Amino acid sequence: MWKITVKRFEDAARKFLNPIKDVPFWIGENCKGEIVGVGENQALKKNRRGTEYIEANGGITAKRCSGCGQMMELEHFSNLKAGLGGTRSKCRPCLVEYGKKYNKKRPEYTKRYYEKNGERVRKRARESYARRNGR
């Protein structure tokens, strides 16, 4: 599971970016705290739509987020079968930010939906909370 935030990622990037080589596709640290970058058997590539990704041993290991523009490992992206590497084009923090902006644009719809389906929404939230917290 991912635990790196955009702010923490940017701070880590400034700290560990090699100023001599100035590598633009530096990844950062993974969930285990290990520093990850483009290695000997890895290659930076672009697909036909222009999305940059890192390929290693025939599989995609990292790609650039279309929201924030940061290169991140695939574990920082939500799953989407049709996407590059089986993941969405935006990282999880960018998706959260997009969702907040989208919901602010449509407050009337959100209010009407909650009035109509409030009990279902609360029930789903309780079940999700219980599942996450082992209750």
Coordinates of N, CA, C and O in Angstrom, one line a residue:
M1 N 0.8 -1.2 0.0 CA 0.0 0.0 0.0 C 0.9 1.2 0.0 O 2.0 1.3 0.6
W2 N 0.4 2.3 -0.6 CA 1.2 3.5 -0.7 C 1.1 4.4 0.5 O 0.0 4.4 1.1
K3 N 2.1 5.0 0.9 CA 2.1 5.9 2.1 C 2.8 7.2 1.9 O 3.0 7.9 2.8
I4 N 3.2 7.5 0.7 CA 4.0 8.6 0.4 C 3.0 9.8 -0.1 O 2.2 9.5 -0.9
T5 N 3.1 10.9 0.5 CA 2.3 12.1 0.1 C 3.0 12.9 -0.9 O 4.2 12.8 -1.1
V6 N 2.3 13.7 -1.6 CA 2.9 14.6 -2.7 C 3.9 15.5 -2.0 O 5.0 15.7 -2.5
K7 N 3.6 16.1 -0.9 CA 4.5 17.0 -0.2 C 5.8 16.3 0.2 O 6.9 16.8 0.0
R8 N 5.6 15.1 0.8 CA 6.8 14.3 1.2 C 7.6 13.9 0.0 O 8.8 13.9 0.1
F9 N 7.0 13.6 -1.1 CA 7.6 13.2 -2.3 C 8.5 14.3 -2.8 O 9.6 14.1 -3.2
E10 N 7.9 15.5 -2.9 CA 8.7 16.7 -3.4 C 9.9 17.0 -2.5 O 10.9 17.3 -3.0
D11 N 9.7 16.9 -1.2 CA 10.8 17.1 -0.3 C 11.9 16.1 -0.5 O 13.1 16.5 -0.5
A12 N 11.5 14.9 -0.7 CA 12.5 13.8 -0.9 C 13.2 14.0 -2.2 O 14.4 13.8 -2.4
A13 N 12.5 14.5 -3.2 CA 13.1 14.7 -4.6 C 14.1 15.8 -4.5 O 15.2 15.6 -5.1
R14 N 13.9 16.9 -3.8 CA 14.9 17.9 -3.6 C 16.1 17.4 -2.9 O 17.2 17.8 -3.2
K15 N 15.9 16.6 -1.9 CA 17.0 16.1 -1.1 C 17.9 15.1 -1.8 O 19.1 15.2 -1.7
F16 N 17.3 14.2 -2.6 CA 18.1 13.1 -3.2 C 18.4 13.3 -4.7 O 19.1 12.4 -5.3
L17 N 17.9 14.3 -5.3 CA 18.1 14.5 -6.8 C 19.6 14.8 -7.0 O 20.2 15.6 -6.3
N18 N 20.2 14.1 -7.9 CA 21.6 14.2 -8.2 C 21.9 15.5 -8.9 O 21.5 15.6 -10.1
P19 N 22.5 16.5 -8.3 CA 22.7 17.8 -9.0 C 23.7 17.7 -10.2 O 23.6 18.5 -11.1
I20 N 24.5 16.7 -10.2 CA 25.5 16.6 -11.3 C 24.8 16.0 -12.5 O 24.9 16.6 -13.6
K21 N 24.1 15.0 -12.4 CA 23.5 14.3 -13.5 C 22.1 15.0 -13.8 O 21.6 15.0 -14.9
D22 N 21.5 15.6 -12.8 CA 20.2 16.2 -12.9 C 19.2 15.4 -13.7 O 18.6 15.7 -14.7
V23 N 19.0 14.2 -13.1 CA 18.1 13.2 -13.8 C 16.6 13.6 -13.6 O 16.1 13.8 -12.5
P24 N 15.9 13.9 -14.8 CA 14.6 14.4 -14.7 C 13.5 13.3 -14.3 O 12.4 13.6 -14.0
F25 N 13.9 12.1 -14.4 CA 12.9 11.0 -14.2 C 13.3 10.2 -13.0 O 13.0 9.0 -12.8
W26 N 13.8 10.9 -12.0 CA 14.1 10.3 -10.7 C 12.8 9.9 -10.0 O 11.8 10.6 -10.1
I27 N 12.7 8.7 -9.4 CA 11.4 8.3 -8.9 C 11.2 8.7 -7.4 O 10.3 9.3 -7.1
G28 N 12.2 8.4 -6.6 CA 12.0 8.7 -5.2 C 12.2 7.5 -4.3 O 12.9 6.6 -4.6
E29 N 11.5 7.5 -3.2 CA 11.6 6.3 -2.3 C 10.4 5.5 -2.4 O 9.3 6.1 -2.5
N30 N 10.5 4.2 -2.3 CA 9.3 3.4 -2.4 C 8.8 3.2 -1.0 O 9.2 3.8 0.0
C31 N 7.7 2.4 -0.8 CA 7.1 2.2 0.5 C 8.0 1.6 1.5 O 7.7 1.8 2.7
K32 N 9.0 1.0 1.1 CA 10.0 0.4 2.1 C 11.0 1.4 2.5 O 11.9 1.1 3.3
G33 N 11.0 2.6 1.9 CA 12.0 3.6 2.3 C 13.2 3.5 1.4 O 14.2 4.2 1.7
E34 N 13.3 2.6 0.4 CA 14.4 2.5 -0.4 C 14.4 3.5 -1.5 O 13.4 3.8 -2.1
I35 N 15.6 4.1 -1.8 CA 15.7 5.1 -2.9 C 15.6 4.3 -4.2 O 16.4 3.3 -4.4
V36 N 14.8 4.7 -5.1 CA 14.5 4.1 -6.4 C 14.8 5.0 -7.5 O 14.4 6.1 -7.5
G37 N 15.5 4.5 -8.6 CA 15.8 5.3 -9.8 C 15.9 4.4 -11.0 O 15.5 3.3 -10.9
V38 N 16.3 5.0 -12.1 CA 16.5 4.2 -13.3 C 17.8 3.5 -13.2 O 18.9 4.1 -13.1
G39 N 17.7 2.1 -13.2 CA 18.9 1.3 -13.1 C 19.5 0.9 -14.4 O 19.1 1.4 -15.5
E40 N 20.4 0.0 -14.4 CA 21.1 -0.5 -15.5 C 20.2 -1.2 -16.5 O 20.3 -1.0 -17.7
N41 N 19.3 -2.1 -16.1 CA 18.5 -2.8 -17.0 C 17.1 -2.2 -17.2 O 16.2 -2.8 -17.6
Q42 N 17.0 -0.9 -16.9 CA 15.7 -0.1 -17.0 C 15.9 0.9 -18.2 O 17.0 1.4 -18.4
A43 N 14.8 1.2 -18.8 CA 14.8 2.2 -19.9 C 13.6 3.1 -19.7 O 12.5 2.7 -19.4
L44 N 13.9 4.4 -20.0 CA 12.8 5.4 -20.0 C 12.2 5.5 -21.4 O 12.9 5.6 -22.4
K45 N 10.9 5.3 -21.5 CA 10.2 5.2 -22.8 C 9.0 6.1 -22.8 O 8.6 6.6 -21.7
K46 N 8.4 6.3 -24.0 CA 7.2 7.1 -24.1 C 6.2 6.2 -24.9 O 6.6 5.5 -25.9
N47 N 4.9 6.2 -24.6 CA 4.0 5.5 -25.4 C 3.5 6.4 -26.5 O 3.9 7.5 -26.6
R48 N 2.5 5.9 -27.3 CA 2.1 6.7 -28.4 C 1.3 8.0 -28.0 O 1.2 8.9 -28.8
R49 N 0.8 8.0 -26.8 CA 0.1 9.2 -26.3 C 1.1 10.2 -25.7 O 0.6 11.3 -25.3
G50 N 2.3 9.8 -25.5 CA 3.3 10.7 -24.9 C 3.6 10.5 -23.4 O 4.3 11.3 -22.9
T51 N 3.0 9.5 -22.8 CA 3.2 9.3 -21.4 C 4.5 8.6 -21.2 O 4.8 7.6 -21.8
E52 N 5.4 9.2 -20.4 CA 6.7 8.6 -20.1 C 6.5 7.5 -19.1 O 5.7 7.6 -18.1
Y53 N 7.3 6.4 -19.2 CA 7.3 5.3 -18.3 C 8.6 4.6 -18.3 O 9.4 4.8 -19.2
I54 N 8.9 3.9 -17.2 CA 10.1 3.2 -17.1 C 9.8 1.7 -17.2 O 9.0 1.1 -16.5
E55 N 10.6 1.0 -18.1 CA 10.4 -0.4 -18.4 C 11.6 -1.1 -17.9 O 12.7 -0.7 -18.1
A56 N 11.4 -2.3 -17.2 CA 12.4 -3.1 -16.8 C 12.0 -4.6 -16.9 O 11.0 -5.0 -16.5
N57 N 12.9 -5.3 -17.6 CA 12.7 -6.7 -17.8 C 11.3 -7.0 -18.5 O 10.6 -7.9 -18.1
G58 N 10.9 -6.2 -19.4 CA 9.7 -6.4 -20.2 C 8.4 -5.9 -19.5 O 7.4 -6.0 -20.0
G59 N 8.5 -5.4 -18.3 CA 7.3 -4.9 -17.6 C 7.5 -3.4 -17.2 O 8.6 -2.9 -17.0
I60 N 6.4 -2.7 -17.0 CA 6.4 -1.3 -16.6 C 6.5 -1.3 -15.1 O 5.8 -1.9 -14.4
T61 N 7.5 -0.5 -14.6 CA 7.7 -0.4 -13.2 C 7.3 1.0 -12.6 O 7.0 1.1 -11.5
A62 N 7.3 2.0 -13.5 CA 6.9 3.4 -13.0 C 6.4 4.2 -14.2 O 6.7 3.9 -15.4
K63 N 5.7 5.2 -13.9 CA 5.2 6.1 -15.0 C 5.0 7.5 -14.4 O 4.9 7.7 -13.2
R64 N 4.9 8.5 -15.4 CA 4.7 9.9 -15.0 C 3.2 10.2 -14.8 O 2.4 9.8 -15.6
C65 N 2.8 10.8 -13.7 CA 1.4 11.2 -13.4 C 1.0 12.3 -14.3 O 1.7 13.3 -14.5
S66 N -0.2 12.2 -14.9 CA -0.7 13.3 -15.8 C -1.2 14.5 -15.0 O -1.4 15.5 -15.6
G67 N -1.4 14.3 -13.7 CA -1.9 15.4 -12.9 C -0.7 16.3 -12.4 O -0.7 17.5 -12.7
C68 N 0.2 15.7 -11.6 CA 1.3 16.5 -11.0 C 2.6 16.5 -11.8 O 3.5 17.3 -11.6
G69 N 2.7 15.5 -12.8 CA 3.9 15.4 -13.6 C 5.1 14.7 -12.9 O 6.1 14.7 -13.5
Q70 N 4.9 14.1 -11.8 CA 5.9 13.4 -11.1 C 6.0 11.9 -11.6 O 5.0 11.3 -11.9
M71 N 7.2 11.4 -11.7 CA 7.5 10.0 -12.0 C 7.3 9.2 -10.7 O 8.0 9.5 -9.8
M72 N 6.4 8.2 -10.7 CA 6.2 7.4 -9.5 C 6.1 6.0 -9.9 O 5.7 5.6 -11.0
E73 N 6.3 5.1 -8.9 CA 6.1 3.7 -9.1 C 4.6 3.4 -9.3 O 3.8 4.2 -8.9
L74 N 4.3 2.3 -9.9 CA 2.9 1.9 -10.2 C 2.0 1.7 -9.0 O 0.8 1.9 -9.0
E75 N 2.7 1.4 -7.8 CA 1.9 1.2 -6.6 C 1.2 2.5 -6.1 O 0.3 2.5 -5.3
H76 N 1.6 3.7 -6.7 CA 1.1 5.0 -6.3 C -0.1 5.3 -7.1 O -0.7 6.4 -7.0
F77 N -0.5 4.5 -8.1 CA -1.6 4.7 -9.0 C -2.7 3.7 -8.7 O -2.4 2.5 -8.3
S78 N -4.0 4.1 -8.9 CA -5.1 3.1 -8.7 C -5.2 2.2 -9.9 O -4.7 2.6 -11.0
N79 N -5.8 1.0 -9.7 CA -5.8 0.1 -10.8 C -6.9 0.5 -11.9 O -7.9 1.0 -11.5
L80 N -6.5 0.3 -13.1 CA -7.5 0.4 -14.2 C -7.0 -0.5 -15.3 O -5.9 -0.2 -15.9
K81 N -7.7 -1.5 -15.6 CA -7.3 -2.5 -16.5 C -6.8 -2.0 -17.9 O -5.8 -2.5 -18.4
A82 N -7.5 -1.0 -18.4 CA -7.1 -0.5 -19.8 C -6.0 0.5 -19.7 O -5.5 0.9 -20.8
G83 N -5.5 1.0 -18.6 CA -4.5 2.0 -18.5 C -3.1 1.4 -18.7 O -2.9 0.2 -18.7
L84 N -2.2 2.3 -18.9 CA -0.8 2.0 -19.1 C -0.2 1.3 -17.8 O -0.3 1.9 -16.7
G85 N 0.2 0.1 -17.9 CA 0.7 -0.7 -16.8 C -0.4 -1.1 -15.9 O -0.2 -1.5 -14.7
G86 N -1.7 -1.1 -16.4 CA -2.8 -1.6 -15.6 C -3.3 -0.6 -14.6 O -3.9 -1.0 -13.6
T87 N -2.9 0.7 -14.7 CA -3.2 1.7 -13.7 C -3.8 3.0 -14.4 O -3.6 3.2 -15.6
R88 N -4.4 3.8 -13.5 CA -4.9 5.1 -14.0 C -3.8 6.0 -14.4 O -2.6 5.8 -14.1
S89 N -4.1 7.1 -15.1 CA -3.1 8.1 -15.5 C -2.7 9.1 -14.4 O -1.6 9.6 -14.5
K90 N -3.6 9.3 -13.4 CA -3.3 10.2 -12.3 C -3.0 9.4 -11.1 O -3.6 8.3 -10.8
C91 N -2.0 9.9 -10.2 CA -1.7 9.2 -9.0 C -2.9 9.4 -8.0 O -3.7 10.2 -8.2
R92 N -2.8 8.7 -6.9 CA -3.9 8.8 -5.9 C -4.1 10.2 -5.3 O -5.3 10.6 -5.2
P93 N -3.1 10.9 -4.9 CA -3.3 12.2 -4.4 C -3.9 13.2 -5.4 O -4.8 14.0 -5.1
C94 N -3.6 13.0 -6.7 CA -4.2 13.9 -7.7 C -5.6 13.5 -7.9 O -6.4 14.4 -8.2
L95 N -6.0 12.2 -7.8 CA -7.4 11.8 -8.0 C -8.2 12.4 -6.8 O -9.3 12.8 -7.0
V96 N -7.7 12.4 -5.6 CA -8.4 12.9 -4.5 C -8.6 14.4 -4.7 O -9.7 14.9 -4.5
E97 N -7.6 15.1 -5.1 CA -7.7 16.6 -5.4 C -8.7 16.8 -6.5 O -9.6 17.7 -6.4
Y98 N -8.7 16.0 -7.6 CA -9.6 16.2 -8.7 C -11.1 15.9 -8.2 O -12.0 16.7 -8.5
G99 N -11.3 14.9 -7.3 CA -12.6 14.6 -6.8 C -13.1 15.8 -6.0 O -14.3 16.1 -6.0
K100 N -12.3 16.4 -5.2 CA -12.7 17.5 -4.3 C -13.2 18.7 -5.2 O -14.2 19.3 -4.9
K101 N -12.4 19.0 -6.2 CA -12.7 20.1 -7.1 C -14.0 19.8 -7.9 O -14.9 20.6 -8.0
Y102 N -14.2 18.5 -8.3 CA -15.3 18.1 -9.1 C -16.6 18.3 -8.2 O -17.6 18.8 -8.6
N103 N -16.5 17.9 -6.9 CA -17.7 17.9 -6.0 C -18.0 19.4 -5.6 O -19.1 19.7 -5.4
K104 N -17.0 20.2 -5.6 CA -17.3 21.7 -5.3 C -18.0 22.3 -6.5 O -18.8 23.2 -6.3
K105 N -17.7 21.9 -7.7 CA -18.4 22.4 -8.8 C -19.9 22.0 -8.9 O -20.7 22.7 -9.4
R106 N -20.2 20.9 -8.3 CA -21.6 20.4 -8.3 C -22.2 20.2 -7.0 O -22.7 19.1 -6.6
P107 N -22.3 21.3 -6.2 CA -22.9 21.1 -4.8 C -24.4 20.7 -4.8 O -24.8 20.0 -3.9
E108 N -25.1 21.3 -5.8 CA -26.6 21.0 -5.8 C -26.8 19.5 -6.0 O -27.6 18.9 -5.3
Y109 N -26.1 18.9 -7.0 CA -26.3 17.5 -7.2 C -25.9 16.6 -6.0 O -26.6 15.7 -5.6
T110 N -24.7 17.0 -5.4 CA -24.3 16.2 -4.2 C -25.3 16.3 -3.1 O -25.6 15.3 -2.5
K111 N -25.9 17.5 -2.9 CA -26.8 17.6 -1.8 C -28.1 16.8 -2.1 O -28.6 16.1 -1.2
R112 N -28.6 16.9 -3.4 CA -29.8 16.1 -3.7 C -29.5 14.6 -3.6 O -30.4 13.9 -3.1
Y113 N -28.4 14.2 -4.1 CA -28.0 12.7 -4.0 C -28.0 12.3 -2.5 O -28.6 11.2 -2.2
Y114 N -27.4 13.1 -1.7 CA -27.3 12.7 -0.3 C -28.7 12.7 0.4 O -29.0 11.8 1.2
E115 N -29.5 13.6 0.0 CA -30.9 13.6 0.6 C -31.7 12.4 0.2 O -32.4 11.8 1.0
K116 N -31.5 12.0 -1.1 CA -32.2 10.9 -1.6 C -31.7 9.5 -1.1 O -32.4 8.6 -0.8
N117 N -30.3 9.4 -1.0 CA -29.7 8.2 -0.7 C -28.8 8.2 0.6 O -27.9 7.5 0.7
G118 N -29.2 9.1 1.5 CA -28.4 9.3 2.7 C -28.2 8.1 3.5 O -27.0 7.8 4.0
E119 N -29.2 7.3 3.7 CA -29.1 6.1 4.5 C -28.1 5.1 3.9 O -27.3 4.5 4.5
R120 N -28.2 4.9 2.5 CA -27.3 4.0 1.8 C -25.8 4.5 1.9 O -24.9 3.7 2.1
V121 N -25.6 5.8 1.8 CA -24.3 6.4 1.9 C -23.7 6.2 3.3 O -22.5 5.7 3.4
R122 N -24.5 6.4 4.3 CA -24.0 6.2 5.7 C -23.7 4.7 6.0 O -22.8 4.4 6.6
K123 N -24.6 3.8 5.5 CA -24.4 2.4 5.7 C -23.1 2.0 5.0 O -22.3 1.2 5.6
R124 N -22.8 2.4 3.8 CA -21.6 2.1 3.1 C -20.4 2.6 3.8 O -19.4 1.9 3.9
A125 N -20.5 3.8 4.4 CA -19.4 4.4 5.1 C -19.1 3.6 6.4 O -17.9 3.4 6.7
R126 N -20.2 3.2 7.1 CA -20.0 2.4 8.3 C -19.3 1.0 8.0 O -18.4 0.6 8.7
E127 N -19.8 0.4 6.9 CA -19.2 -0.9 6.5 C -17.7 -0.8 6.1 O -16.9 -1.6 6.5
S128 N -17.4 0.3 5.4 CA -16.0 0.5 5.0 C -15.1 0.8 6.2 O -14.0 0.3 6.3
Y129 N -15.6 1.6 7.1 CA -14.9 1.9 8.4 C -14.6 0.6 9.1 O -13.5 0.4 9.6
A130 N -15.7 -0.2 9.3 CA -15.5 -1.5 10.0 C -14.5 -2.4 9.3 O -13.7 -3.1 10.0
R131 N -14.6 -2.5 8.0 CA -13.7 -3.3 7.3 C -12.2 -2.9 7.4 O -11.3 -3.7 7.6
R132 N -12.0 -1.6 7.4 CA -10.6 -1.1 7.5 C -10.1 -1.2 8.9 O -8.9 -1.4 9.0
N133 N -10.9 -1.1 9.9 CA -10.5 -1.1 11.2 C -10.6 -2.5 11.9 O -10.4 -2.6 13.1
G134 N -11.0 -3.5 11.2 CA -11.1 -4.8 11.7 C -12.2 -5.0 12.7 O -12.0 -5.8 13.7
R135 N -13.3 -4.3 12.6 CA -14.4 -4.4 13.6 C -15.5 -5.3 13.0 O -15.8 -5.5 12.0

